[in-house]
Coordinates of C-alpha atoms in Angstrom, one line a residue:
X1323 CA 6.5 -27.1 3.5
X1324 CA 7.2 -29.3 0.4
X1325 CA 4.9 -27.3 -1.9
X1326 CA 6.3 -24.0 -0.9
X1327 CA 9.9 -25.1 -0.9
X1328 CA 9.7 -26.7 -4.4
X1329 CA 7.9 -23.6 -5.8
X1330 CA 10.3 -21.2 -4.2
X1331 CA 13.4 -23.2 -5.3
X1332 CA 12.0 -23.3 -8.9
X1333 CA 11.5 -19.5 -8.9
X1334 CA 15.1 -18.8 -7.8
X1335 CA 16.9 -21.5 -9.7
X1336 CA 15.0 -21.2 -12.9
X1337 CA 13.3 -17.8 -12.8
X1338 CA 12.8 -17.6 -16.6
X1339 CA 11.0 -21.0 -16.6
X1340 CA 9.0 -20.1 -13.6
X1341 CA 7.8 -16.7 -14.9
X1342 CA 7.2 -18.1 -18.4
X1343 CA 4.7 -20.5 -16.9
X1344 CA 3.0 -17.8 -14.8
X1345 CA 2.6 -15.7 -18.0
X1346 CA 0.3 -18.2 -19.5
X1347 CA -2.5 -16.9 -17.1
X1348 CA -2.5 -13.6 -19.1
X1349 CA -3.8 -12.9 -22.6
X1350 CA -1.1 -11.6 -25.0
X1351 CA -1.4 -10.0 -28.4
X1352 CA 2.2 -11.2 -28.9
X1353 CA 3.3 -14.0 -26.7
X1354 CA 6.8 -13.2 -25.4
X1355 CA 9.6 -15.4 -26.7
X1356 CA 12.1 -14.0 -24.3
X1357 CA 11.2 -13.9 -20.6
X1358 CA 14.1 -11.9 -19.1
X1359 CA 16.4 -9.4 -20.7
X1360 CA 19.5 -9.2 -18.6
X1361 CA 21.7 -7.5 -21.2
X1362 CA 21.9 -4.2 -19.3
X1363 CA 22.2 -4.9 -15.6
X1364 CA 21.0 -3.6 -13.2
X1365 CA 18.2 -2.6 -15.6
X1366 CA 16.5 -5.9 -16.0
X1367 CA 13.3 -6.2 -18.1
X1368 CA 10.7 -8.9 -18.2
X1369 CA 8.9 -10.2 -21.3
X1370 CA 10.7 -7.6 -23.6
X1371 CA 9.2 -8.8 -26.8
X1372 CA 5.6 -9.4 -25.5
X1373 CA 2.6 -7.2 -26.3
X1374 CA -0.6 -7.1 -24.3
X1375 CA -3.2 -4.7 -22.8
X1376 CA -3.8 -4.5 -19.1
X1377 CA -7.4 -3.3 -19.4
X1378 CA -8.2 -6.1 -21.8
X1379 CA -6.9 -8.6 -19.2
X1380 CA -8.8 -6.9 -16.4
X1381 CA -12.2 -6.5 -18.2
X1382 CA -12.7 -7.4 -21.8
X1383 CA -11.4 -11.0 -21.7
X1384 CA -13.9 -11.8 -18.8
X1385 CA -16.8 -10.4 -20.8
X1386 CA -15.7 -12.2 -24.0
X1387 CA -15.5 -15.4 -22.0
X1388 CA -19.2 -15.1 -21.1
X1389 CA -18.7 -13.6 -17.6
X1390 CA -20.0 -10.1 -18.3
X1391 CA -22.8 -10.3 -15.7
X1392 CA -20.4 -11.2 -12.9
X1393 CA -19.9 -8.4 -10.4
X1394 CA -16.6 -6.7 -10.9
X1395 CA -16.7 -3.8 -8.5
X1396 CA -18.8 -2.9 -5.4
X1397 CA -18.7 0.8 -4.3
X1398 CA -19.6 1.1 -0.6
X1399 CA -19.6 4.6 0.9
X1400 CA -20.8 5.0 4.4
X1401 CA -19.8 8.7 4.3
X1402 CA -22.4 9.3 1.6
X1403 CA -24.8 6.4 2.3
X1404 CA -24.2 5.1 -1.2
X1405 CA -23.8 1.5 -2.4
X1406 CA -23.5 0.7 -6.1
X1407 CA -22.4 -2.4 -8.1
X1408 CA -20.9 -2.8 -11.6
X1409 CA -20.8 -6.0 -13.6
X1410 CA -17.8 -6.7 -15.8
X1411 CA -19.8 -5.6 -18.8
X1412 CA -21.0 -2.4 -17.2
X1413 CA -17.5 -1.5 -16.0
X1414 CA -16.1 -2.2 -19.4
X1415 CA -18.7 0.2 -20.9
X1416 CA -17.8 2.9 -18.4
X1417 CA -14.1 2.5 -19.0
X1418 CA -14.4 2.4 -22.8
X1419 CA -16.5 5.6 -22.7
X1420 CA -14.1 7.4 -20.5
X1421 CA -11.1 6.2 -22.6
X1422 CA -12.9 7.7 -25.6
X1423 CA -13.2 11.0 -23.7
X1424 CA -9.4 11.0 -23.0
X1425 CA -8.8 10.3 -26.7
X1426 CA -11.0 13.2 -27.7
X1427 CA -8.8 15.4 -25.5
X1428 CA -5.8 14.3 -27.5
X1429 CA -4.4 11.7 -25.1
X1430 CA -2.4 9.0 -27.0
X1431 CA -0.2 6.0 -26.0
X1432 CA 2.6 7.1 -23.8
X1433 CA 1.0 10.4 -22.6
X1434 CA 0.7 10.9 -18.9
X1435 CA -2.6 11.5 -17.1
X1436 CA -2.6 12.6 -13.4
X1437 CA -5.6 11.3 -11.4
X1438 CA -6.5 13.3 -8.3
X1439 CA -9.7 11.7 -7.1
X1440 CA -11.4 10.5 -3.9
X1441 CA -12.4 6.9 -3.3
X1442 CA -15.2 6.7 -5.9
X1443 CA -15.7 4.2 -8.7
X1444 CA -14.5 6.8 -11.2
X1445 CA -11.0 6.5 -9.8
X1446 CA -10.9 2.9 -11.0
X1447 CA -12.6 3.8 -14.2
X1448 CA -10.0 6.5 -15.0
X1449 CA -7.0 4.2 -14.2
X1450 CA -8.4 1.4 -16.4
X1451 CA -9.2 3.9 -19.2
X1452 CA -5.6 5.0 -19.2
X1453 CA -4.5 1.4 -19.4
X1454 CA -7.0 0.8 -22.2
X1455 CA -5.4 3.4 -24.5
X1456 CA -1.8 2.9 -23.4
X1457 CA -1.6 6.2 -21.5
X1458 CA 0.4 6.3 -18.3
X1459 CA -1.5 7.2 -15.2
X1460 CA -0.2 8.8 -12.0
X1461 CA -2.6 8.7 -9.2
X1462 CA -2.1 11.3 -6.5
X1463 CA -3.9 10.8 -3.2
X1464 CA -7.0 12.9 -3.1
X1465 CA -6.8 16.0 -1.0
X1466 CA -3.0 16.2 -1.2
X1467 CA -1.6 19.7 -0.6
X1468 CA -1.4 21.9 -3.7
X1469 CA 2.4 22.2 -3.5
X1470 CA 2.9 18.5 -3.4
X1471 CA 0.5 18.0 -6.3
X1472 CA 2.4 20.7 -8.2
X1473 CA 5.8 18.9 -8.0
X1474 CA 4.2 15.7 -9.2
X1475 CA 2.5 17.6 -12.1
X1476 CA 5.9 19.0 -13.1
X1477 CA 7.6 15.6 -12.9
X1478 CA 5.0 13.6 -14.8
X1479 CA 4.1 16.4 -17.2
X1480 CA 0.5 15.1 -17.8
X1481 CA -1.5 16.1 -20.9
X1482 CA -4.7 15.8 -18.8
X1483 CA -5.6 15.8 -15.1
X1484 CA -8.7 14.0 -13.9
X1485 CA -10.2 15.3 -10.6
X1486 CA -13.4 15.8 -8.7
X1487 CA -15.1 18.8 -7.1
X1488 CA -14.6 17.3 -3.6
X1489 CA -13.7 14.4 -1.4
X1490 CA -15.1 13.4 2.0
X1491 CA -13.0 12.5 5.0
X1492 CA -15.1 11.5 8.0
X1493 CA -17.5 14.3 8.4
X1494 CA -15.4 16.9 6.5
X1495 CA -16.0 17.8 2.8
X1496 CA -12.7 18.8 1.2
X1497 CA -13.0 20.8 -1.9
X1498 CA -10.4 19.6 -4.5
X1499 CA -10.9 22.1 -7.3
X1500 CA -9.2 25.0 -5.4
X1501 CA -6.3 22.7 -4.5
X1502 CA -6.0 21.6 -8.1
X1503 CA -6.2 25.2 -9.5
X1504 CA -3.5 26.3 -7.0
X1505 CA -1.3 23.3 -7.9
X1506 CA -1.5 24.2 -11.6
X1507 CA -0.7 27.8 -10.8
X1508 CA 2.4 26.6 -8.9
X1509 CA 3.5 24.1 -11.5
X1510 CA 5.7 25.0 -14.5
X1511 CA 4.0 22.4 -16.6
X1512 CA 0.4 23.1 -17.5
X1513 CA -2.0 20.4 -18.6
X1514 CA -4.1 20.8 -21.7
X1515 CA -7.3 19.9 -20.0
X1516 CA -8.8 19.0 -16.6
X1517 CA -11.7 16.6 -16.4
X1518 CA -13.8 17.3 -13.3
X1519 CA -16.3 14.9 -11.7
X1520 CA -19.0 17.0 -10.0
X1521 CA -20.1 15.6 -6.6
X1522 CA -23.3 16.9 -5.0
X1523 CA -21.5 17.5 -1.6
X1524 CA -19.7 20.5 -3.2
X1525 CA -19.9 21.4 -6.9
X1526 CA -17.1 23.3 -8.4
X1527 CA -17.0 26.3 -10.8
X1528 CA -15.4 25.2 -14.1
X1529 CA -12.8 27.3 -15.9
X1530 CA -11.7 27.4 -19.5
X1531 CA -9.3 24.4 -19.1
X1532 CA -12.0 22.3 -17.4
X1533 CA -14.3 19.7 -18.8
X1534 CA -17.3 18.2 -17.0
X1535 CA -16.9 14.4 -16.8
X1536 CA -20.5 13.4 -17.3
X1537 CA -21.2 15.8 -20.1
X1538 CA -18.0 15.0 -22.0
X1539 CA -18.3 11.2 -21.5
X1540 CA -21.9 11.2 -22.9
X1541 CA -20.8 12.4 -26.3
X1542 CA -17.4 10.5 -26.5
X1543 CA -16.9 7.5 -28.8
X1544 CA -15.9 4.4 -26.8
X1545 CA -12.3 3.4 -27.3
X1546 CA -10.9 0.0 -28.0
X1547 CA -7.8 -1.5 -26.2
X1548 CA -4.5 -0.5 -27.6
X1549 CA -1.7 -3.1 -27.7
X1550 CA 1.4 -2.0 -25.7
X1551 CA 4.8 -3.5 -25.1
X1552 CA 5.1 -5.5 -21.9
X1553 CA 7.9 -3.1 -20.9
X1554 CA 5.9 0.1 -21.6
X1555 CA 4.9 1.9 -18.4
X1556 CA 1.4 1.3 -17.0
X1557 CA 1.7 3.9 -14.2
X1558 CA 3.9 6.2 -12.1
X1559 CA 3.4 6.3 -8.4
X1560 CA 5.2 8.8 -6.3
X1561 CA 6.4 7.6 -2.9
X1562 CA 4.5 9.2 0.0
X1563 CA 6.1 11.9 2.1
X1564 CA 8.7 12.8 -0.5
X1565 CA 10.2 16.2 -0.3
X1566 CA 12.0 18.0 -3.1
X1567 CA 12.0 16.2 -6.4
X1568 CA 9.6 13.3 -6.0
X1569 CA 10.6 9.7 -6.5
X1570 CA 8.3 8.3 -9.2
X1571 CA 8.1 4.5 -9.0
X1572 CA 7.5 3.1 -12.5
X1573 CA 5.4 -0.1 -13.1
X1574 CA 5.4 -1.8 -16.4
X1575 CA 2.4 -3.6 -18.1
X1576 CA 3.6 -7.1 -18.6
X1577 CA 5.4 -8.1 -15.4
X1578 CA 2.8 -6.3 -13.4
X1579 CA -0.1 -8.2 -14.9
X1580 CA 1.7 -11.6 -14.6
X1581 CA 2.8 -11.1 -11.0
X1582 CA -0.5 -9.7 -9.6
X1583 CA -2.5 -12.5 -11.2
X1584 CA -0.1 -15.1 -9.7
X1585 CA -0.5 -13.6 -6.2
X1586 CA -4.3 -13.8 -6.1
X1587 CA -4.2 -17.6 -6.4
X1588 CA -1.1 -18.3 -4.4
X1589 CA -1.1 -15.7 -1.6
X1590 CA -4.7 -14.6 -1.2
X1591 CA -6.5 -17.7 -2.3
X1592 CA -9.1 -15.6 -4.2
X1593 CA -10.4 -16.8 -7.5
X1594 CA -12.9 -15.8 -10.2
X1595 CA -16.3 -14.7 -8.7
X1596 CA -15.0 -14.5 -5.1
X1597 CA -15.0 -11.2 -3.2
X1598 CA -11.9 -9.3 -2.0
X1599 CA -12.2 -6.2 0.2
X1600 CA -9.1 -4.1 0.4
X1601 CA -9.6 -1.2 2.8
X1602 CA -7.0 1.3 1.4
X1603 CA -6.9 4.1 -1.0
X1604 CA -6.2 4.1 -4.8
X1605 CA -3.6 6.8 -4.0
X1606 CA -1.4 4.2 -2.5
X1607 CA 0.2 1.1 -4.0
X1608 CA -2.1 -1.2 -2.1
X1609 CA -5.1 0.4 -3.8
X1610 CA -3.4 0.1 -7.2
X1611 CA -2.6 -3.5 -6.8
X1612 CA -5.4 -5.0 -4.7
X1613 CA -8.4 -2.7 -5.1
X1614 CA -8.1 -2.2 -8.9
X1615 CA -5.8 -4.5 -10.8
X1616 CA -5.2 -7.9 -9.2
X1617 CA -8.9 -8.7 -8.4
X1618 CA -10.0 -7.6 -11.9
X1619 CA -7.2 -9.5 -13.6
X1620 CA -8.5 -12.6 -11.8
X1621 CA -12.1 -12.1 -12.6
X1622 CA -12.9 -11.6 -8.9
X1623 CA -15.1 -9.0 -7.3
X1624 CA -13.4 -6.0 -5.6
X1625 CA -14.9 -3.7 -3.0
X1626 CA -14.0 0.0 -3.2
X1627 CA -14.8 1.5 0.2
X1628 CA -15.0 5.2 0.9
X1629 CA -14.7 5.8 4.6
X1630 CA -12.7 4.9 7.7
X1631 CA -12.9 1.8 9.9
X1632 CA -14.5 3.7 12.8
X1633 CA -16.8 6.6 13.2
X1634 CA -19.2 6.1 10.2
X1635 CA -21.2 5.6 12.3
X1636 CA -19.5 2.9 14.5
X1637 CA -16.5 0.6 14.8
X1638 CA -18.4 -2.2 13.0
X1639 CA -18.1 -0.8 9.5
X1640 CA -15.6 -3.4 8.3
X1641 CA -17.8 -6.2 9.7
X1642 CA -20.8 -4.8 7.9
X1643 CA -19.0 -4.6 4.6
X1644 CA -17.7 -8.2 5.0
X1645 CA -21.2 -9.5 5.8
X1646 CA -23.2 -7.5 3.2
X1647 CA -21.0 -8.2 0.3
X1648 CA -19.9 -11.8 1.0
X1649 CA -16.2 -11.0 1.4
X1650 CA -13.9 -14.0 1.4
X1651 CA -10.6 -12.1 2.0
X1652 CA -9.9 -8.7 3.5
X1653 CA -6.7 -6.7 3.2
X1654 CA -6.0 -3.5 5.3
X1655 CA -3.3 -2.0 7.5
X1656 CA -2.6 -2.9 11.1
X1657 CA -3.4 0.7 12.0
X1658 CA -7.0 0.2 11.0
X1659 CA -7.4 -2.8 13.3
X1660 CA -5.6 -0.9 16.1
X1661 CA -8.2 1.9 15.7
X1662 CA -11.1 -0.7 15.9
X1663 CA -9.4 -2.3 18.9
X1664 CA -9.1 1.1 20.6
X1665 CA -12.8 1.9 20.1
X1666 CA -14.3 -1.5 20.6
X1667 CA -11.7 -3.7 22.4
X1668 CA -14.2 -6.5 23.1
X1669 CA -15.4 -6.6 19.5
X1670 CA -19.1 -6.1 20.5
X1671 CA -20.1 -4.8 17.1
X1672 CA -19.1 -8.1 15.6
X1673 CA -22.2 -9.7 17.1
X1674 CA -24.4 -7.7 14.7
X1675 CA -23.1 -9.4 11.6
X1676 CA -22.8 -12.8 10.0
X1677 CA -19.2 -13.4 8.9
X1678 CA -19.5 -17.1 8.3
X1679 CA -18.2 -16.7 4.7
X1680 CA -15.2 -14.7 5.7
X1681 CA -12.0 -16.8 5.4
X1682 CA -8.9 -14.6 5.7
X1683 CA -7.6 -11.3 7.0
X1684 CA -4.4 -9.9 5.5
X1685 CA -2.5 -7.0 7.1
X1686 CA 0.4 -5.0 5.7
X1687 CA 1.7 -1.4 5.6
X1688 CA 3.1 -1.2 9.1
X1689 CA 4.7 -3.9 11.3
X1690 CA 1.9 -6.1 12.8
X1691 CA 2.6 -6.2 16.5
X1692 CA 1.9 -9.6 18.1
X1693 CA -0.8 -8.2 20.4
X1694 CA -2.9 -6.8 17.6
X1695 CA -2.4 -10.2 15.8
X1696 CA -3.7 -12.1 18.8
X1697 CA -6.6 -9.8 19.3
X1698 CA -7.7 -10.1 15.7
X1699 CA -7.3 -13.9 15.7
X1700 CA -9.3 -14.3 18.9
X1701 CA -12.0 -12.0 17.6
X1702 CA -12.4 -13.2 14.1
X1703 CA -11.6 -16.9 14.4
X1704 CA -9.9 -16.9 10.9
X1705 CA -6.3 -16.9 9.8
X1706 CA -4.8 -13.4 10.3
X1707 CA -1.9 -13.1 7.8
X1708 CA 0.8 -10.5 8.2
X1709 CA 2.7 -9.8 5.0
X1710 CA 5.4 -7.3 3.9
X1711 CA 6.0 -5.3 0.8
X1712 CA 6.7 -1.8 -0.5
X1713 CA 5.5 0.7 -3.0
X1714 CA 8.6 -0.1 -5.1
X1715 CA 7.9 -3.9 -5.2
X1716 CA 4.2 -3.7 -6.1
X1717 CA 3.3 -7.0 -4.5
X1718 CA 4.3 -9.0 -1.4
X1719 CA 7.9 -9.9 -0.7
X1720 CA 7.2 -12.1 2.3
X1721 CA 3.9 -13.7 3.2
X1722 CA 2.1 -16.8 4.4
X1723 CA 1.1 -18.2 1.0
X1724 CA -2.5 -19.3 1.9
X1725 CA -3.3 -20.4 -1.7
X1726 CA -0.1 -22.4 -2.2
X1727 CA 0.6 -23.9 1.3
X1728 CA -0.6 -22.4 4.6
X1729 CA 2.1 -22.3 7.2
X1730 CA 2.2 -21.9 11.0
X1731 CA 1.9 -18.2 12.0
X1732 CA 4.8 -16.8 14.1
X1733 CA 3.9 -13.5 15.7
X1734 CA 6.2 -10.7 14.6
X1735 CA 6.9 -12.4 11.2
X1736 CA 5.3 -12.0 7.8
X1737 CA 6.3 -15.6 7.3
X1738 CA 8.6 -16.6 4.4
X1739 CA 10.0 -15.1 1.2
X1740 CA 7.4 -15.2 -1.6
X1741 CA 8.6 -17.2 -4.7
X1742 CA 10.5 -14.8 -6.9
X1743 CA 12.0 -12.8 -4.1
X1744 CA 15.6 -13.9 -3.1
X1745 CA 15.5 -12.3 0.4
X1746 CA 18.7 -12.1 2.4
X1747 CA 20.0 -10.4 5.5
X1748 CA 23.4 -8.8 5.3
X1749 CA 25.7 -7.4 8.0
X1750 CA 27.2 -3.9 7.5
X1751 CA 30.3 -5.7 6.0
X1752 CA 28.1 -7.2 3.3
X1753 CA 28.5 -10.7 4.6
X1754 CA 25.4 -12.8 5.2
X1755 CA 24.1 -12.4 8.8
X1756 CA 23.7 -15.5 11.0
X1757 CA 20.1 -16.8 11.7
X1758 CA 18.3 -14.6 14.2
X1759 CA 20.9 -11.8 13.9
X1760 CA 19.5 -8.5 12.7
X1761 CA 20.9 -6.8 9.6
X1762 CA 19.9 -5.0 6.4
X1763 CA 17.2 -6.9 4.5
X1764 CA 18.1 -7.0 0.8
X1765 CA 16.9 -8.8 -2.3
X1766 CA 19.3 -10.4 -4.8
X1767 CA 18.9 -9.1 -8.3
X1768 CA 17.2 -9.4 -10.7
X1769 CA 14.0 -8.4 -9.0
X1770 CA 10.9 -10.4 -10.1
X1771 CA 8.3 -9.2 -12.6
X1772 CA 6.0 -6.4 -11.3
X1773 CA 8.7 -4.7 -9.3
X1774 CA 10.0 -1.3 -10.3
X1775 CA 12.4 -1.4 -13.3
X1776 CA 13.6 2.2 -12.5
X1777 CA 12.4 5.6 -11.4
X1778 CA 10.5 7.9 -13.8
X1779 CA 13.1 9.8 -15.9
X1780 CA 15.8 9.1 -13.2
X1781 CA 17.9 5.9 -13.7
X1782 CA 20.8 7.5 -11.8
X1783 CA 18.6 8.0 -8.7
X1784 CA 17.2 4.5 -9.0
X1785 CA 20.7 3.1 -8.7
X1786 CA 21.8 5.5 -6.0
X1787 CA 18.7 4.9 -3.8
X1788 CA 18.3 1.2 -4.1
X1789 CA 21.2 -0.6 -5.6
X1790 CA 24.4 1.1 -4.4
X1791 CA 24.7 -0.1 -0.8
X1792 CA 25.4 -3.7 -1.6
X1793 CA 26.6 -4.8 -5.1
X1794 CA 24.0 -7.0 -6.8
X1795 CA 21.3 -6.4 -4.2
X1796 CA 18.2 -4.2 -3.9
X1797 CA 18.2 -2.4 -0.5
X1798 CA 14.8 -2.5 1.0
X1799 CA 15.6 0.1 3.7
X1800 CA 14.2 -2.3 6.3
X1801 CA 16.1 -4.1 9.0
X1802 CA 15.5 -7.5 10.6
X1803 CA 16.5 -11.1 10.5
X1804 CA 15.7 -14.6 9.2
X1805 CA 15.3 -17.4 11.7
X1806 CA 16.4 -21.0 11.4
X1807 CA 13.1 -22.0 9.8
X1808 CA 13.4 -19.4 7.1
X1809 CA 10.8 -17.0 8.5
X1810 CA 11.6 -13.3 7.9
X1811 CA 11.2 -10.9 10.8
X1812 CA 11.0 -7.2 9.6
X1813 CA 11.8 -5.1 12.7
X1814 CA 11.3 -1.7 11.1
X1815 CA 13.2 0.8 8.9
X1816 CA 16.9 0.7 9.4
X1817 CA 16.8 4.2 10.9
X1818 CA 14.5 2.8 13.6
X1819 CA 17.5 0.9 15.0
X1820 CA 19.0 2.9 17.8
X1821 CA 22.4 2.8 19.4
X1822 CA 22.2 2.8 23.2
X1823 CA 25.7 3.0 24.8
X1824 CA 27.1 1.0 21.9
X1825 CA 24.3 -1.6 21.8
X1826 CA 22.2 -1.7 18.6
X1827 CA 18.5 -2.1 19.6
X1828 CA 15.3 -2.3 17.5
X1829 CA 12.6 0.1 18.6
X1830 CA 10.2 -2.5 17.1
X1831 CA 11.0 -5.0 19.8
X1832 CA 10.2 -2.4 22.5
X1833 CA 6.9 -1.6 20.7
X1834 CA 6.0 -5.3 20.8
X1835 CA 6.3 -5.2 24.6
X1836 CA 4.3 -2.0 25.1
X1837 CA 1.5 -3.3 22.8
X1838 CA 1.2 -6.4 25.0
X1839 CA -0.2 -4.4 27.9
X1840 CA -4.0 -4.9 28.2
X1841 CA -4.7 -1.1 28.4
X1842 CA -2.6 -0.1 25.3
X1843 CA -4.3 0.3 21.9
X1844 CA -1.2 1.4 20.0
X1845 CA 2.2 2.7 20.6
X1846 CA 5.5 4.1 19.2
X1847 CA 9.1 4.1 20.4
X1848 CA 11.7 6.5 19.0
X1849 CA 15.3 7.0 19.7
X1850 CA 16.4 10.5 20.9
X1851 CA 19.8 12.0 21.4
X1852 CA 21.4 11.5 24.9
X1853 CA 24.8 13.0 26.0
X1854 CA 25.8 10.0 28.0
X1855 CA 24.5 7.0 26.0
X1856 CA 24.3 8.5 22.5
X1857 CA 20.6 7.6 22.1
X1858 CA 17.9 6.5 24.5
X1859 CA 14.4 5.2 23.7
X1860 CA 11.2 7.2 24.4
X1861 CA 7.8 5.5 24.3
X1862 CA 4.3 6.9 23.5
X1863 CA 1.2 4.9 24.2
X1864 CA -2.5 5.4 23.3
X1865 CA -5.0 3.8 25.6
X1866 CA -8.0 1.6 24.6
X1867 CA -11.4 3.2 24.9
X1868 CA -12.7 2.8 28.5
X1869 CA -9.2 2.2 30.0
X1870 CA -8.5 4.6 32.9
X1871 CA -5.4 3.3 34.7
X1872 CA -3.4 5.4 37.1
X1873 CA -0.8 6.9 34.6
X1874 CA 2.1 6.8 37.0
X1875 CA 1.4 3.1 37.8
X1876 CA 1.0 2.4 34.1
X1877 CA 4.3 4.0 33.2
X1878 CA 6.0 1.9 35.9
X1879 CA 4.4 -1.3 34.6
X1880 CA 5.5 -0.5 31.0
X1881 CA 9.0 0.3 32.0
X1882 CA 9.3 -2.9 34.0
X1883 CA 7.9 -4.9 31.1
X1884 CA 10.5 -3.6 28.7
X1885 CA 13.3 -4.1 31.2
X1886 CA 12.2 -7.7 31.7
X1887 CA 11.6 -8.7 28.1
X1888 CA 14.2 -6.6 26.2
X1889 CA 16.7 -6.0 29.1
X1890 CA 18.2 -3.3 31.2
X1891 CA 20.5 -2.5 28.3
X1892 CA 17.6 -0.8 26.5
X1893 CA 17.7 1.9 29.1
X1894 CA 13.9 2.4 28.6
X1895 CA 12.8 4.9 31.3
X1896 CA 10.6 7.3 29.5
X1897 CA 7.0 6.6 28.3
X1898 CA 4.1 9.1 27.9
X1899 CA 0.4 8.5 27.6
X1900 CA -0.9 10.5 24.6
X1901 CA -4.4 10.9 23.0
X1902 CA -3.2 9.9 19.5
X1903 CA -0.1 9.3 17.4
X1904 CA 0.7 11.3 14.2
X1905 CA 0.1 9.3 11.1
X1906 CA 0.1 9.5 7.3
X1907 CA -3.3 9.1 5.6
X1908 CA -2.2 5.5 4.8
X1909 CA -1.8 4.8 8.5
X1910 CA 1.9 4.9 9.0
X1911 CA 3.1 6.4 12.2
X1912 CA 5.4 9.4 11.6
X1913 CA 8.3 8.2 13.8
X1914 CA 10.9 10.1 11.8
X1915 CA 9.0 13.4 12.2
X1916 CA 8.7 12.7 15.9
X1917 CA 12.4 12.0 16.2
X1918 CA 13.2 15.3 14.4
X1919 CA 11.1 17.3 16.8
X1920 CA 12.5 15.6 19.9
X1921 CA 16.1 16.2 18.7
X1922 CA 15.5 19.8 17.8
X1923 CA 16.3 19.2 14.1
X1924 CA 12.7 19.0 13.0
X1925 CA 11.9 17.2 9.8
X1926 CA 9.5 18.8 7.4
X1927 CA 6.0 17.6 8.3
X1928 CA 4.9 15.3 5.4
X1929 CA 2.0 16.6 3.3
X1930 CA 0.5 13.1 3.7
X1931 CA -0.2 13.7 7.4
X1932 CA -3.7 12.7 8.3
X1933 CA -4.3 15.2 11.1
X1934 CA -1.7 18.0 11.7
X1935 CA -3.5 18.8 15.0
X1936 CA -2.3 15.5 16.5
X1937 CA 1.3 16.5 15.9
X1938 CA 0.7 19.9 17.5
X1939 CA -0.7 18.2 20.6
X1940 CA 2.3 15.9 20.8
X1941 CA 5.0 18.6 20.2
X1942 CA 5.2 19.9 23.8
X1943 CA 5.7 16.3 25.0
X1944 CA 8.4 15.7 22.5
X1945 CA 10.2 18.9 23.4
X1946 CA 10.3 18.4 27.1

C-alpha cells in the first residue's frame, strides 16, 4: 500500500501542497496564489483568489484542444426507446445557446435558477448553461411534490425555473407542469420566468410566465463563459427528505472542479475518451458529480440513462447499456443490484451481452451488504467497489482507489479513507475509539476541496448540524469503526444503533446476516421500543424471484442465523416476509419512517418516497 499511504500522508500533512498540485489539472483565468484560507474557522475556503469557469473546464477546453468530435454524452432512454449522442462540440453549442436564453431572460452571475427536469439531456445542458454564465443552479428531483418544490423555491429565490411538461417513471407519465404551477402558487417567492421543455408524451399548456424551450433557444444569442471566483457557488442541492426549512448544501466552483477531476483518475480509473455509466438521477448528488461534472471535466464520455434497472423491458437493461456503449466503469446504488438480484438471481440476462470491455462496478448510497457484493463479483467477474460519501461531501470519503492503488476488498467495508479526508472514529467522550470498536465517524477539519463550505444562507445551522458535536470535527452522522489495517466500516446512521438491555448493537450487522440467506433479496432491521429491554430488533425480508420457502421455517432459520452470528444478546426474535421495502427514489430504505410507525410516533412520510403504496402495505405489519 506504499502508493496509497504516501499519497494519503501527503494530503494530510501538507494539504496546501497536495491540493495546489491537483489544481494544475484545471484551467484557470487567474491561477490561485493562496490554496487554503483558514482565517475564519470553521469556514475554510479553497483557492480564495483563483478565477475559473466550470463550464469552460467541462466543455470548451476539450473542444479548443482539438477533441470536439469526441463523444461527451450518451442519452439512453429505454422508457421512450430513445438513444442520442452529443459530441463535445455539439454539447457546447447546445449549452451556449441555452445560456444565451437564460441571459435573455435577465439571468446574471449570482442569480439562482431552479432546474426541475426528468433524466433527459436538457438537464445536463441547463446545469452547464448556469455554470457558463455564473448563475447558481439548484436541481430539484423531477416529480417532487409541489409543497416540497415550493419550500426550495422560497429558499433559493430563483429568477428562472427550468422544467418540462412531463417525466416518465416506469410505465407512468408524470405531468410536471401542474406540480410546478401549484408549487409557484404555494411559494412566497415568484420566479420571473419558467422555461418549459415540451415532451411528446404529455405536452403542457403554457401561461404568461412560461417560455417554450425550443422556440426561445432558437432565437437566443450564444453566451460565452463568465469568469467566477473559485469560492463563488456553483450550485445548491437540498438534502432529500428534509422537512420544514430545507438544508441547502452549497458547492463552490474551484474546489469542486479540482476534487472531481482528481477522483476520476485516482478512484474510478476513467480517463479522456473512456465511458462512465452512472445510473442515478441528476436530482441527487451522485448525478451532479458523476453523471454531469466529473466525466466532462475529465474529457470522458458520460451515459445519462432514463429508466430503472428492471422492468424496461427486463432485468438486463444495465448489461445492455454497458455492452452497447462500451462502458468501462459503472456507478450505481446497491439497491439497484438488489433489484436485479431479486428479479434475475442467476444473472441469466447477462448471457445476452458482451461485457468484455467492462472493468469496474462502483456502488454507493446505501451500505453494501456482503451478500450482494459476493453475488455481483461472482456474476460480473470484475472488481466490485463499495465506497462511501454524502451529499454534503460531494465526492467519496472512503473508497478502494482503483486508479491509484487497488487494494484487497473486505466485505462490509468501503476500504480506506480517500486522500484529503482525515477520517476518525470517536467514542461519546470525544476520545479516539480503539480499532474495531464502533463509534461516531467524524472528519477532522478543514474538509478538503469540493465539500460543502456552508449551507445556503445559514452559517449558524451549518455549524449546529455538522460541527458542534465534537470540536474541530465534521460529524458525518454515520457510525462504525476502523480496523487495524485502516479499513473503514460504516455500519449505518448513528440512529440505526439500538440499545438492547444496555447493549449497543448495530442493525447493519443483523442485516448482513439476513442478506446471507440464499432466498433473501434484500432486508431491513429496525429497533422498536420494548418495555423490558428498551429496544428490540425487528427484521423485514424480501424474497428473490422464484423463492417459495415455508415462511415459518424461513423465519426460524433467519432467527437462528442472527443468534449464531451476532449472539443471543441481540434478542432477535421477530422477522417478517414482505413484498417490498419502502424506499426513496434514490433507493434508500426508509428505516426511520418504519421505526416511527412501529413506535406509534410516526415520522412524516418523506416526499422523496418512491411508491407510497409499499408503505401502506407494510403499515399493518409494523403496527402489530
